[in-house]
XYZ file of N, CA and C in Angstrom:
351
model
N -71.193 29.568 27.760
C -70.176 29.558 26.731
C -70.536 28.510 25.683
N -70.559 28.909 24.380
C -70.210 27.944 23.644
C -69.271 26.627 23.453
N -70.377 25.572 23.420
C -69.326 24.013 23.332
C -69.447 23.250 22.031
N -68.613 22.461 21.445
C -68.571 21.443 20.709
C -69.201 20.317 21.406
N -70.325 19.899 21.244
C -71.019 18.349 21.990
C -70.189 17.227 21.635
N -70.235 16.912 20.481
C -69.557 16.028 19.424
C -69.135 16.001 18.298
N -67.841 15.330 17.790
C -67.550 15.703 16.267
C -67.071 13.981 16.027
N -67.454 13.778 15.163
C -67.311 12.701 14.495
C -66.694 12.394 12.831
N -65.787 11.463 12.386
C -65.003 11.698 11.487
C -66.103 10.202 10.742
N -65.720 10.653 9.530
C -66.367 9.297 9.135
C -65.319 9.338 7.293
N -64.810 7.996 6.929
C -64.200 8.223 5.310
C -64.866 7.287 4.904
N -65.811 7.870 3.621
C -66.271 6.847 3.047
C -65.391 6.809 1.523
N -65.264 5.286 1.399
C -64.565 5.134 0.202
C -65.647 5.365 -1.054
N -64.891 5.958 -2.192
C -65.934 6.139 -3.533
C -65.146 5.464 -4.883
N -65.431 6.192 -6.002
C -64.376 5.457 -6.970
C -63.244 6.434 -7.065
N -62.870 5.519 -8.435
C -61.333 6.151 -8.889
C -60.378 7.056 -8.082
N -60.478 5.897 -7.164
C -59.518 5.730 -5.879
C -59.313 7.387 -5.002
N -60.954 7.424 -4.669
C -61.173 8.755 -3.915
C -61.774 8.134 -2.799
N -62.121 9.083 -1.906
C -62.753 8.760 -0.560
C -63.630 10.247 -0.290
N -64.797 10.472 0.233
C -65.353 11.369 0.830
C -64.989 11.585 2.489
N -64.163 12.446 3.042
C -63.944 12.582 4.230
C -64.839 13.662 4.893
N -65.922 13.579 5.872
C -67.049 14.156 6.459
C -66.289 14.051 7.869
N -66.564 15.151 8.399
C -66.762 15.154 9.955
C -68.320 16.401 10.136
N -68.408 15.306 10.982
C -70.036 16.103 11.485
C -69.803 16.243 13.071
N -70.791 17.612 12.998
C -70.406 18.192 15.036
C -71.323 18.810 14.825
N -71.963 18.617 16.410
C -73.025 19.172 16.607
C -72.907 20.620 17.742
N -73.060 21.609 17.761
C -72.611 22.772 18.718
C -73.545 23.231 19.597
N -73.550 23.947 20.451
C -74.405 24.585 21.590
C -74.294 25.947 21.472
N -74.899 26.987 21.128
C -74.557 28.849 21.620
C -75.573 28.887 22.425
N -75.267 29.177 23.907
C -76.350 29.576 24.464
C -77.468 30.922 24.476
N -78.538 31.001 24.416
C -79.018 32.282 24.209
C -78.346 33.687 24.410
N -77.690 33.686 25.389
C -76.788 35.322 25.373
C -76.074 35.186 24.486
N -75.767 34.035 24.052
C -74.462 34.192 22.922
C -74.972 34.558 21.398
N -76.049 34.175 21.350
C -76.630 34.314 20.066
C -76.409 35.008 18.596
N -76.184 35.873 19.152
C -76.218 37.376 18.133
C -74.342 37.943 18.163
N -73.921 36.779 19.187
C -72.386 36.854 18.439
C -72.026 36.195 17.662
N -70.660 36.975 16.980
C -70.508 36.049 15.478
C -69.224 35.168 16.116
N -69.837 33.848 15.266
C -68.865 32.915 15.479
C -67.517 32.023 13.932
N -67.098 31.811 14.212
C -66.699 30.982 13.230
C -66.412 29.022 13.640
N -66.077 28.283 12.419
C -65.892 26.933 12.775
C -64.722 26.359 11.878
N -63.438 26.131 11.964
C -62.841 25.521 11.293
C -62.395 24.236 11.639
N -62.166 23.728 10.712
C -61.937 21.990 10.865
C -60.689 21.684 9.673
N -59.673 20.856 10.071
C -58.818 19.927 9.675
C -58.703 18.542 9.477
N -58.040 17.700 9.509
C -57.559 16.719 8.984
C -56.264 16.543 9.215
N -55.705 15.671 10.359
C -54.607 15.273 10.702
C -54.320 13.996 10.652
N -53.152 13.885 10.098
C -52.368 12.152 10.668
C -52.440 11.964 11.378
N -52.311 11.138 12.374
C -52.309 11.122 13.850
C -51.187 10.349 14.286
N -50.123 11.054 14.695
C -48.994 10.207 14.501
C -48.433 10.656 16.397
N -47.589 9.704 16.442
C -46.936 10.006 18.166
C -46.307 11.138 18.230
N -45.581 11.305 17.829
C -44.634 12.492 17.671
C -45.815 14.102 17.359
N -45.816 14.218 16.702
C -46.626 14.922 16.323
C -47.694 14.802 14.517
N -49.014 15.469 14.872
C -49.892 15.279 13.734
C -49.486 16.002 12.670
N -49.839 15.261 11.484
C -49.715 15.968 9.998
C -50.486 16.435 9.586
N -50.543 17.671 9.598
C -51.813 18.197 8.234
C -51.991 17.511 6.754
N -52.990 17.142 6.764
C -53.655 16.710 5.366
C -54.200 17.317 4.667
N -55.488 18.374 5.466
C -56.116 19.192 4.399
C -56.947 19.711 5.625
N -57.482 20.997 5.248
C -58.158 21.760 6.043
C -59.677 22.236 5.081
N -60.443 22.405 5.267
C -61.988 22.484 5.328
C -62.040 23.991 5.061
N -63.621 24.592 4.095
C -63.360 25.787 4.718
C -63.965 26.411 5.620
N -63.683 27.417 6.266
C -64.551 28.072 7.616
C -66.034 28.099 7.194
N -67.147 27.728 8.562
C -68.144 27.665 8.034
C -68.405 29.387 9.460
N -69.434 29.705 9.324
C -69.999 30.749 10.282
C -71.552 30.799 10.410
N -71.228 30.133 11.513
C -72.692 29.958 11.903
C -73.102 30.888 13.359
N -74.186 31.625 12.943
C -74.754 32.843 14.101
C -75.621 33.226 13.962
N -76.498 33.680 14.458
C -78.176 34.300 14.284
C -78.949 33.605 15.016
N -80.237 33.740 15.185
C -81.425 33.185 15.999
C -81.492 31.738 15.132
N -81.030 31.456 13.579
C -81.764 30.955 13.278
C -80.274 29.251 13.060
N -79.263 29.744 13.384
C -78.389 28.972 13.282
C -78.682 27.267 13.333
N -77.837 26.576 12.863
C -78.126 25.019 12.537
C -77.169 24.571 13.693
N -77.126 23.925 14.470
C -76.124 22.988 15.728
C -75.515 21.864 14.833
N -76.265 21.358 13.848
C -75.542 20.421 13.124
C -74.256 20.687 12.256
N -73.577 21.031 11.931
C -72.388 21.517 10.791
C -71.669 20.291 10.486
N -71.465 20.431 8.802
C -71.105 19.149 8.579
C -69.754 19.598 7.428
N -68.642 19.080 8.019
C -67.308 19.269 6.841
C -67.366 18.136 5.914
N -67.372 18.495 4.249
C -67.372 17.248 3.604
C -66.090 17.473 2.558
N -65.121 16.540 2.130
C -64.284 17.122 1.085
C -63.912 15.399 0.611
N -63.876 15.557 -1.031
C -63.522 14.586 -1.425
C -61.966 14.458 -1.657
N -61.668 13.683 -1.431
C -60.036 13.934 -1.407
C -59.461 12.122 -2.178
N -58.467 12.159 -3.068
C -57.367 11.317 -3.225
C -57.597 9.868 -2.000
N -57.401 8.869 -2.384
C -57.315 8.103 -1.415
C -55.361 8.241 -0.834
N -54.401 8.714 -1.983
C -53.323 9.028 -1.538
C -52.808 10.057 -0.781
N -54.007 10.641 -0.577
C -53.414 11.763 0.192
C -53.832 11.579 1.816
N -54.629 10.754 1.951
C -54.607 10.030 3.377
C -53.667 9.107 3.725
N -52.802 8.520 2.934
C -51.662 7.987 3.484
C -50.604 8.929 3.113
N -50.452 9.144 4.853
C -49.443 10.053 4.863
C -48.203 9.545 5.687
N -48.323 7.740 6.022
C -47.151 7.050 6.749
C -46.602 6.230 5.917
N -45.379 5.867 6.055
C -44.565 5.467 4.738
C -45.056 4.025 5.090
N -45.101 3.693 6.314
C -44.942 1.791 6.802
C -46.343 1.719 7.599
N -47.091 0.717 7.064
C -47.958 0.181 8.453
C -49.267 1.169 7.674
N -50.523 1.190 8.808
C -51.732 1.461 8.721
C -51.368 3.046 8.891
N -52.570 3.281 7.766
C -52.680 5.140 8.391
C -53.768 5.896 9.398
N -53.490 6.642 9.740
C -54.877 6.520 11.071
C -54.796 8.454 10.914
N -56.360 8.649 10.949
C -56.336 10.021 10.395
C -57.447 10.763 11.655
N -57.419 12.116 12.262
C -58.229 12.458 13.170
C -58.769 14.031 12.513
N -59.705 14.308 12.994
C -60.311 15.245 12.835
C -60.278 16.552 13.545
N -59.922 17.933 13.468
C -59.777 18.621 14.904
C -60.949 19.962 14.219
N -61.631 20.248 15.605
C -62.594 21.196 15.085
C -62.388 22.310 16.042
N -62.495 23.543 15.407
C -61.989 24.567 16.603
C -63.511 25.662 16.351
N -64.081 25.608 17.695
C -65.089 27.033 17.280
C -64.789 28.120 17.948
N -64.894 29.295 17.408
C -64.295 30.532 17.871
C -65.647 31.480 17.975
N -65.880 31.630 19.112
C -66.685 33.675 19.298
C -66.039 34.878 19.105
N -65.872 34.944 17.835
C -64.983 36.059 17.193
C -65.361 37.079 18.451
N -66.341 37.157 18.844
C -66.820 38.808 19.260
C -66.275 38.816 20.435
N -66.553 37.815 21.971
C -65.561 37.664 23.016
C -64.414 37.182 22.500
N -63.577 36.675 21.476
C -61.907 35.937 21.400
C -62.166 34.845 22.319
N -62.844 34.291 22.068
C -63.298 32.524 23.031
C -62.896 31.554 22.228
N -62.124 30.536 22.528
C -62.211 29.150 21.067
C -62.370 27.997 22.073
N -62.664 27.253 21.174
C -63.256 25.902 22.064
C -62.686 24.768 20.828
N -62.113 23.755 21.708
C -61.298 23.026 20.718
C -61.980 21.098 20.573
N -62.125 20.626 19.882
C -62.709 19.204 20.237
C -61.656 18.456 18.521
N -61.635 17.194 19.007
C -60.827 16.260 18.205
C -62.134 15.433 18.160
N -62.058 14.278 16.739
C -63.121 13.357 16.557
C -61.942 11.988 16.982
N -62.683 10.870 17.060
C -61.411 10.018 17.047
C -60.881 9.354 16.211
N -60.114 8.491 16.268
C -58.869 8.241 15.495
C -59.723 7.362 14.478
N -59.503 7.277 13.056
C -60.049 6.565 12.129
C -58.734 6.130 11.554
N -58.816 4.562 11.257
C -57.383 4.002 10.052
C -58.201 3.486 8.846
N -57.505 4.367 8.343
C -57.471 4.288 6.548
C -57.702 2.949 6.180
């Protein structure tokens, strides 16, 4: 079965009060799986107790064929205001990556960890 190895969140600050938000993951299809089609979507959550906030979502990448990349990398420049999404205190933002084998209906779910703004 297809796994997520690792996903990692990283915000780098830029100017005029933007930030580049990247998460990079690296994936596994094992040879039988190959030649099924997959998809990869990724988000951007608050990370709050209660429950997470959506911030912004990525767009689907689809990666499948013999010749596929394991590396996939989400990049989006975003507002530095739109990562604070808590009224009081530090903001702390997580990453969630979901890969799906469209062809079996398989998803495989992995979170990066918690980053504060």
């Amino acid at each position: 079965m297809a796994t997520i190895n690792s996903a990692v969140l990283v915000i780098d600050p830029g100017v005029n009060n933007q930030s580049d938000v990247i998460v990079d993951c690296q994936i596994s299809i094992p040879n039988a799986e190959l030649q099924h089609q997959f998809t990869i979507d990724c988000s951007v959550f608050g990370s709050d107790l209660i429950r997470d906030d959506l911030i912004f979502s990525y767009d689907t990448q689809f990666p499948f064929g013999n010749g596929f990349n394991p590396n996939v990398r989400f990049k989006k420049r975003v507002s530095n205001s739109a990562l604070n999404e808590d009224r009081v205190g530090r903001d702390e933002v997580v990453g969630k990556v979901t890969l799906k084998n469209v062809t079996q209906n398989k998803t495989v779910k992995r979170n990066t960890s918690v980053v504060t703004v």
